[in-house]
Amino acid sequence: MTTDSTVQVLLPLALDDAYTYLVPEGMVLGEGDYVRVPLGPRQVIGVVWAVGGDAPDTAKLRAVTEKFEAPAMPELHRQFIGWVAQYYLEQPGSVLRMALRVPEALGGPRQQIACRATGREPGKLTSQRARVLDVAGDGLARSTAELAREAGVGASVVKGLVKLGALEAVALPAMAAFAEPELNHNRVELSDGQQLAAGDLRKAVTARRFSVSLLDGVTGSGKTEVYFEAMAAALAQGRQVLLLLPEIALTGSFLRRVEERFGVAPAEWHSAVRPRERERVWRGVASGEARIVVGARSALFLPWLRPGLIVVDEEHEPAFKQAEGVNYHARDMAVLYGSLGGFPVILASATPSLETLWNADMGRYSHVRLAARYGKAELPDVELLDMRAENMPSGEWMAPALTDAVVETLGKGDQALLFLNRRGYAPLTLCRTCGFRVACPQCASWLVEHRFRGRLACHHCGHEEPVPDSCPSCGSENTLVPCGPGVERLAEEAAQRFPDARIAILSSDLSRGAVLKEILRDIARGDYNLIIGTQLVAKGHHFPQLTLAGVIDADLALETTDPRAGERTWQMLAQVSGRAGRGDKTGRALVQTYMPDHPLMRALADGDRDGFLAHESDIRKRAMLPPFGRMAGIVISGADRDETGRFAQSLLGFVPDARDVQVLGPAPAPLSMVRGRHRFRYLVMCARDVDIQAYLRQWLSGIKPRGSLRLAIDVDPYSFL
Ligand code: ADP
Ligand code: ZN
Ligand code: ZN
């Protein structure tokens, strides 16, 4: 029978369907309400996905325990969750879990309950009770603890008075409210080019329908100021704005810039935000009070009430792709959200992804260009240093021309940057006597020496151990030698070459959170004049005194199996060289490479983006790689290598017949073991017009891995390890 006294509740667990529950007497539930329900012996928080529905035997159903007061999850957001699940072949519950990361925000916030005098007599008036009522007599609401403290009594006295009706509990807006942004707080005067671009974006916003605009301009061309105008337009409509950035670009100085522009601090959403602040932001987004959120990718899953614009800055960044759990790409899902919600999306980058450029070429996205750098700053001259001709002594990584350039730059009082995208001291530790290489006990990877911490570390599982004194294999003492450079080793070389330089090392394992903020501030102030860093330095920072960027090993990223390796290398090099000369001074970039004839390097030296893109697109088109084809990765893992391999192989027997789909594998994954689990991979490739999700569902939905075996599907993969 169909009855209104049941609800379908989606739980944040890897389940296929919503579960049916009874609605207890007196409780009124609507779609989107947050509820607590029993599940086995546990109580779980879920969301009402539907009201009513078939319940053949209501006698067996359990009842909803509690309804939360938080505003219901909007229908659009529920749709969004469903679509994300569909696209990535995930259970909706797994996606819902990302939207329920702050369960504390649902209940009446703990400190929000306060006591206030009612004017009623408490029966027997003891002296302690009298003191409490005296303090409470001013009519202000205080928490139990505050009231007890001010009256100099125990909390039980206050609670007793609540029970007797002399005090009443009232809800307080305990957390600071989000102030309204001021749309014209600190508008800069835009250049002509910026004005044109801002006009295009504003038009997209005022149209109040779905559109995607690519804001394309070199580093320092003033893109941020331009999309601020679009944000102001969306805010003027009373809607909420989400500005997405890769986690490492969410620096204090960037947040201050947003605050300076709009006169109020934006809500922040990233891994360093404290739990209580998370609660506040979650509630602010749900109530619509938080108007501007600046966040990392997971901010998409906040319960948006009135989303009016999403800006994805550094849209080309692979960091927008989540590598664990639900493998979603925040840029792509931002576009999906906009299309479901009928609002515009802006993608900004100095080095747009091929995917986005292709969408622009096809006319799906509008292409808004900013040609020149803002003000005087010119793009740096890029010069290739042919390392084949250098004959570098072992243990040294800087060619003489780069050394000279650093000396000259520091001599002028400017700052220089040395970029090497490798954390630690050395990527490999080797025994000179027996050739033994120190590997991770749980992964198929070498341990990386981190000399500052005196540890060897695995970059895949986090395993760490002290650097051994003797070779673990042959027992020889003092025969272990580091091979290859990491930023720490490069810093050692630089300290020898430039003894007077004030060196800052920027690497995610050395500087995070507050420390990183401090170093970035000190660099901007000029306390350091030589910056050595990993990709952490390549992001959006603005150091006006920086006029030289040196790239130690431009070939690193090319030596991978990643089909986007060329694009990644180009983007990284363009971003790094773009760090130089952002102020009034012209910059210079020196790029060390063993492949100076590679089309990518030549295009970089010539500043020929179109040439590079044409070359790269051609390769991708011929191989049917994205954006010209679709891809999905399948990783099969398990504790036992043979069993895992057999299971992977057995899947071949179920591969559906489809002429236009290519299934490669199974093959041992390049990273063949992680955390003690052996890994095998498939790669599925097809034309763009093939429904790859339907194909994968047909192939894999009936397959249930047993025991330690796992099967993970990665739609639009960015990792091929
Ligand atoms: P992008 O985001 O393209 O890298 P930014 O927006 O960060 O560029 O601009 C680079 C620098 O130029 C910043 O310091 C910014 O404050 C400044 N700038 C950009 N546009 C203007 C403008 N119209 N008036 C004043 N300063 C500007
Ligand atoms: Zn040895
Ligand atoms: Zn490991």
CSV table of C-alpha atoms in Angstrom, one decimal, residues 397-646:
chain,number,residue,atom,x,y,z
A,397,TRP,CA,72.2,20.5,-10.7
A,398,MET,CA,72.6,24.2,-11.7
A,399,ALA,CA,74.2,25.0,-15.0
A,400,PRO,CA,76.7,27.8,-15.0
A,401,ALA,CA,74.4,30.1,-17.0
A,402,LEU,CA,71.7,29.7,-14.4
A,403,THR,CA,74.2,30.3,-11.6
A,404,ASP,CA,75.4,33.5,-13.3
A,405,ALA,CA,71.8,34.7,-13.7
A,406,VAL,CA,71.0,34.1,-10.0
A,407,VAL,CA,74.2,36.1,-9.0
A,408,GLU,CA,73.2,38.9,-11.3
A,409,THR,CA,69.6,39.0,-10.1
A,410,LEU,CA,70.5,38.9,-6.4
A,411,GLY,CA,73.2,41.5,-7.0
A,412,LYS,CA,70.5,43.9,-8.4
A,413,GLY,CA,68.5,43.5,-5.2
A,414,ASP,CA,65.8,41.4,-7.0
A,415,GLN,CA,64.5,38.0,-6.0
A,416,ALA,CA,65.1,34.7,-7.9
A,417,LEU,CA,63.1,31.5,-7.9
A,418,LEU,CA,64.5,28.0,-8.5
A,419,PHE,CA,61.8,25.4,-9.3
A,420,LEU,CA,62.1,21.7,-8.9
A,421,ASN,CA,59.0,19.7,-8.5
A,422,ARG,CA,60.4,17.1,-6.1
A,423,ARG,CA,60.0,17.2,-2.4
A,424,GLY,CA,62.7,16.0,0.0
A,425,TYR,CA,66.5,15.7,-0.4
A,426,ALA,CA,66.8,12.8,-2.8
A,427,PRO,CA,64.3,10.6,-4.6
A,428,LEU,CA,66.4,7.4,-4.2
A,429,THR,CA,68.9,6.0,-1.7
A,430,LEU,CA,71.3,3.5,-3.0
A,431,CYS,CA,74.1,1.3,-1.6
A,432,ARG,CA,77.4,1.9,-3.4
A,433,THR,CA,78.6,-1.6,-2.5
A,434,CYS,CA,75.7,-3.9,-3.4
A,435,GLY,CA,73.4,-1.7,-5.4
A,436,PHE,CA,70.5,-2.1,-2.9
A,437,ARG,CA,67.8,0.6,-3.2
A,438,VAL,CA,65.8,1.5,-0.1
A,439,ALA,CA,62.1,0.7,-0.9
A,440,CYS,CA,58.9,1.1,1.0
A,441,PRO,CA,57.9,-2.1,2.8
A,442,GLN,CA,54.3,-1.7,1.8
A,443,CYS,CA,54.5,-0.1,-1.7
A,444,ALA,CA,56.3,-0.7,-4.9
A,445,SER,CA,58.2,2.6,-4.6
A,446,TRP,CA,61.5,3.9,-3.4
A,447,LEU,CA,61.7,5.8,-0.2
A,448,VAL,CA,62.5,9.5,-0.5
A,449,GLU,CA,65.1,11.0,1.8
A,450,HIS,CA,63.9,14.0,3.8
A,451,ARG,CA,67.2,15.2,5.3
A,452,PHE,CA,65.8,18.1,7.4
A,453,ARG,CA,63.8,15.6,9.3
A,454,GLY,CA,66.4,12.8,9.1
A,455,ARG,CA,63.8,10.4,7.7
A,456,LEU,CA,63.1,8.3,4.7
A,457,ALA,CA,59.5,8.6,3.6
A,458,CYS,CA,57.1,6.9,1.2
A,459,HIS,CA,55.1,9.5,-0.9
A,460,HIS,CA,52.4,7.0,-1.5
A,461,CYS,CA,51.5,5.6,1.9
A,462,GLY,CA,53.2,7.9,4.4
A,463,HIS,CA,55.5,5.2,5.8
A,464,GLU,CA,58.6,6.7,7.4
A,465,GLU,CA,61.8,5.3,8.9
A,466,PRO,CA,65.1,6.8,10.1
A,467,VAL,CA,67.9,6.9,7.5
A,468,PRO,CA,69.9,3.7,8.3
A,469,ASP,CA,73.6,3.9,9.2
A,470,SER,CA,74.4,0.7,7.3
A,471,CYS,CA,73.1,-1.0,4.2
A,472,PRO,CA,70.0,-3.1,5.2
A,473,SER,CA,71.0,-5.6,2.5
A,474,CYS,CA,74.8,-6.1,2.7
A,475,GLY,CA,75.5,-4.5,6.1
A,476,SER,CA,78.3,-2.2,4.8
A,477,GLU,CA,78.6,1.0,6.7
A,478,ASN,CA,78.5,4.5,5.2
A,479,THR,CA,77.8,3.1,1.7
A,480,LEU,CA,74.3,4.5,1.3
A,481,VAL,CA,74.3,7.5,-1.1
A,482,PRO,CA,71.5,9.8,-2.2
A,483,CYS,CA,70.7,9.8,-5.9
A,484,GLY,CA,69.1,12.7,-7.7
A,485,PRO,CA,67.9,16.0,-6.4
A,486,GLY,CA,65.0,17.1,-4.4
A,487,VAL,CA,64.4,20.7,-3.2
A,488,GLU,CA,66.3,20.2,0.0
A,489,ARG,CA,69.4,19.1,-1.9
A,490,LEU,CA,69.0,21.9,-4.4
A,491,ALA,CA,68.9,24.3,-1.4
A,492,GLU,CA,72.1,22.8,-0.2
A,493,GLU,CA,73.8,23.5,-3.5
A,494,ALA,CA,72.4,27.0,-3.6
A,495,ALA,CA,73.6,27.8,-0.1
A,496,GLN,CA,77.2,26.8,-1.3
A,497,ARG,CA,77.0,28.8,-4.5
A,498,PHE,CA,75.3,31.9,-3.0
A,499,PRO,CA,76.5,32.1,0.6
A,500,ASP,CA,74.9,35.5,1.1
A,501,ALA,CA,71.5,34.6,-0.3
A,502,ARG,CA,68.6,34.5,2.1
A,503,ILE,CA,67.0,31.3,1.1
A,504,ALA,CA,63.4,30.2,1.6
A,505,ILE,CA,62.3,26.6,0.8
A,506,LEU,CA,58.7,26.1,-0.2
A,507,SER,CA,57.6,22.5,-0.1
A,508,SER,CA,54.3,21.1,1.1
A,509,ASP,CA,56.0,18.8,3.6
A,510,LEU,CA,58.0,21.6,5.1
A,511,SER,CA,55.6,24.5,5.1
A,512,ARG,CA,51.9,24.3,5.6
A,513,GLY,CA,49.2,26.4,7.1
A,514,ALA,CA,50.4,29.2,9.4
A,515,VAL,CA,54.1,28.6,8.6
A,516,LEU,CA,53.5,28.8,4.9
A,517,LYS,CA,51.4,32.0,5.3
A,518,GLU,CA,54.3,33.5,7.2
A,519,ILE,CA,56.9,32.5,4.7
A,520,LEU,CA,54.8,33.8,1.8
A,521,ARG,CA,54.4,37.1,3.6
A,522,ASP,CA,58.1,37.3,4.3
A,523,ILE,CA,58.9,36.6,0.7
A,524,ALA,CA,56.5,39.3,-0.5
A,525,ARG,CA,58.2,41.7,2.0
A,526,GLY,CA,61.6,40.9,0.6
A,527,ASP,CA,63.0,39.1,3.7
A,528,TYR,CA,64.1,36.3,1.4
A,529,ASN,CA,65.8,36.8,-2.0
A,530,LEU,CA,66.2,33.2,-3.2
A,531,ILE,CA,63.1,31.0,-3.2
A,532,ILE,CA,63.5,27.3,-3.8
A,533,GLY,CA,60.3,25.3,-4.2
A,534,THR,CA,58.1,22.7,-5.6
A,535,GLN,CA,54.8,23.3,-7.4
A,536,LEU,CA,53.8,25.1,-4.3
A,537,VAL,CA,55.5,28.2,-5.7
A,538,ALA,CA,54.0,27.9,-9.1
A,539,LYS,CA,50.6,29.0,-7.9
A,540,GLY,CA,49.1,32.4,-8.2
A,541,HIS,CA,51.6,34.1,-5.8
A,542,HIS,CA,52.5,37.6,-6.6
A,543,PHE,CA,56.0,38.6,-5.7
A,544,PRO,CA,56.8,42.0,-7.3
A,545,GLN,CA,60.5,41.8,-6.8
A,546,LEU,CA,60.9,38.4,-8.5
A,547,THR,CA,62.6,38.8,-11.8
A,548,LEU,CA,64.2,35.4,-12.5
A,549,ALA,CA,62.7,32.0,-12.6
A,550,GLY,CA,65.0,29.0,-13.0
A,551,VAL,CA,63.5,25.6,-13.8
A,552,ILE,CA,66.0,22.9,-12.7
A,553,ASP,CA,64.5,19.9,-14.6
A,554,ALA,CA,61.9,20.7,-17.1
A,555,ASP,CA,61.8,17.1,-18.4
A,556,LEU,CA,60.6,15.6,-15.1
A,557,ALA,CA,56.9,15.6,-15.8
A,558,LEU,CA,57.3,14.4,-19.4
A,559,GLU,CA,58.8,11.1,-18.2
A,560,THR,CA,55.5,9.7,-17.2
A,561,THR,CA,52.8,7.5,-18.7
A,562,ASP,CA,50.2,10.2,-18.2
A,563,PRO,CA,48.6,11.1,-21.5
A,564,ARG,CA,48.4,14.7,-20.2
A,565,ALA,CA,52.2,14.8,-19.5
A,566,GLY,CA,52.9,17.3,-22.2
A,567,GLU,CA,50.1,19.6,-21.3
A,568,ARG,CA,51.0,19.4,-17.6
A,569,THR,CA,54.6,20.2,-18.3
A,570,TRP,CA,53.6,23.2,-20.5
A,571,GLN,CA,51.3,24.5,-17.8
A,572,MET,CA,53.8,24.1,-15.0
A,573,LEU,CA,56.6,25.8,-16.9
A,574,ALA,CA,54.3,28.6,-18.1
A,575,GLN,CA,53.1,29.1,-14.5
A,576,VAL,CA,56.6,29.1,-13.1
A,577,SER,CA,58.0,31.4,-15.7
A,578,GLY,CA,55.0,33.6,-15.2
A,579,ARG,CA,56.1,34.2,-11.6
A,580,ALA,CA,59.0,36.3,-12.9
A,581,GLY,CA,58.5,40.0,-13.7
A,582,ARG,CA,55.0,40.6,-12.3
A,583,GLY,CA,55.8,44.0,-10.9
A,584,ASP,CA,57.2,46.9,-12.9
A,585,LYS,CA,60.3,44.9,-13.9
A,586,THR,CA,60.7,42.6,-16.8
A,587,GLY,CA,61.4,39.0,-15.9
A,588,ARG,CA,63.5,36.2,-17.3
A,589,ALA,CA,63.0,32.5,-17.2
A,590,LEU,CA,65.8,29.9,-17.7
A,591,VAL,CA,64.7,26.4,-18.3
A,592,GLN,CA,67.1,23.5,-18.0
A,593,THR,CA,66.3,20.6,-20.3
A,594,TYR,CA,67.9,17.6,-22.0
A,595,MET,CA,65.3,17.9,-24.8
A,596,PRO,CA,65.6,21.4,-26.2
A,597,ASP,CA,64.4,20.2,-29.5
A,598,HIS,CA,61.1,18.9,-28.2
A,599,PRO,CA,58.2,20.8,-29.8
A,600,LEU,CA,56.9,21.6,-26.3
A,601,MET,CA,60.2,23.2,-25.2
A,602,ARG,CA,60.6,25.1,-28.5
A,603,ALA,CA,57.0,26.4,-28.2
A,604,LEU,CA,57.7,27.5,-24.6
A,605,ALA,CA,60.9,29.3,-25.7
A,606,ASP,CA,59.0,31.1,-28.5
A,607,GLY,CA,56.0,31.9,-26.3
A,608,ASP,CA,54.0,30.1,-28.9
A,609,ARG,CA,51.0,28.7,-27.1
A,610,ASP,CA,49.0,28.1,-30.2
A,611,GLY,CA,51.9,26.2,-31.7
A,612,PHE,CA,52.1,24.0,-28.6
A,613,LEU,CA,48.4,23.5,-28.5
A,614,ALA,CA,48.2,22.5,-32.1
A,615,HIS,CA,50.9,19.9,-31.6
A,616,GLU,CA,49.4,18.5,-28.5
A,617,SER,CA,45.9,18.4,-29.9
A,618,ASP,CA,47.1,16.6,-32.9
A,619,ILE,CA,48.7,13.8,-30.7
A,620,ARG,CA,45.6,13.5,-28.6
A,621,LYS,CA,43.3,13.5,-31.6
A,622,ARG,CA,45.1,10.7,-33.3
A,623,ALA,CA,45.2,8.6,-30.1
A,624,MET,CA,41.5,9.4,-29.3
A,625,LEU,CA,42.6,10.8,-25.9
A,626,PRO,CA,40.6,13.4,-24.1
A,627,PRO,CA,39.1,15.8,-25.1
A,628,PHE,CA,38.7,13.9,-28.3
A,629,GLY,CA,37.7,10.6,-26.7
A,630,ARG,CA,36.5,9.4,-23.3
A,631,MET,CA,38.5,7.4,-20.8
A,632,ALA,CA,37.9,5.4,-17.6
A,633,GLY,CA,40.4,3.6,-15.4
A,634,ILE,CA,39.6,0.5,-13.5
A,635,VAL,CA,41.9,-0.5,-10.6
A,636,ILE,CA,41.6,-4.0,-9.1
A,637,SER,CA,43.4,-4.4,-5.9
A,638,GLY,CA,43.8,-7.1,-3.3
A,639,ALA,CA,46.1,-8.5,-0.6
A,640,ASP,CA,47.3,-11.5,-2.6
A,641,ARG,CA,49.0,-10.9,-5.9
A,642,ASP,CA,47.9,-14.1,-7.7
A,643,GLU,CA,44.4,-13.9,-6.5
A,644,THR,CA,44.1,-10.3,-7.5
A,645,GLY,CA,45.6,-10.9,-10.9
A,646,ARG,CA,43.2,-13.8,-11.5
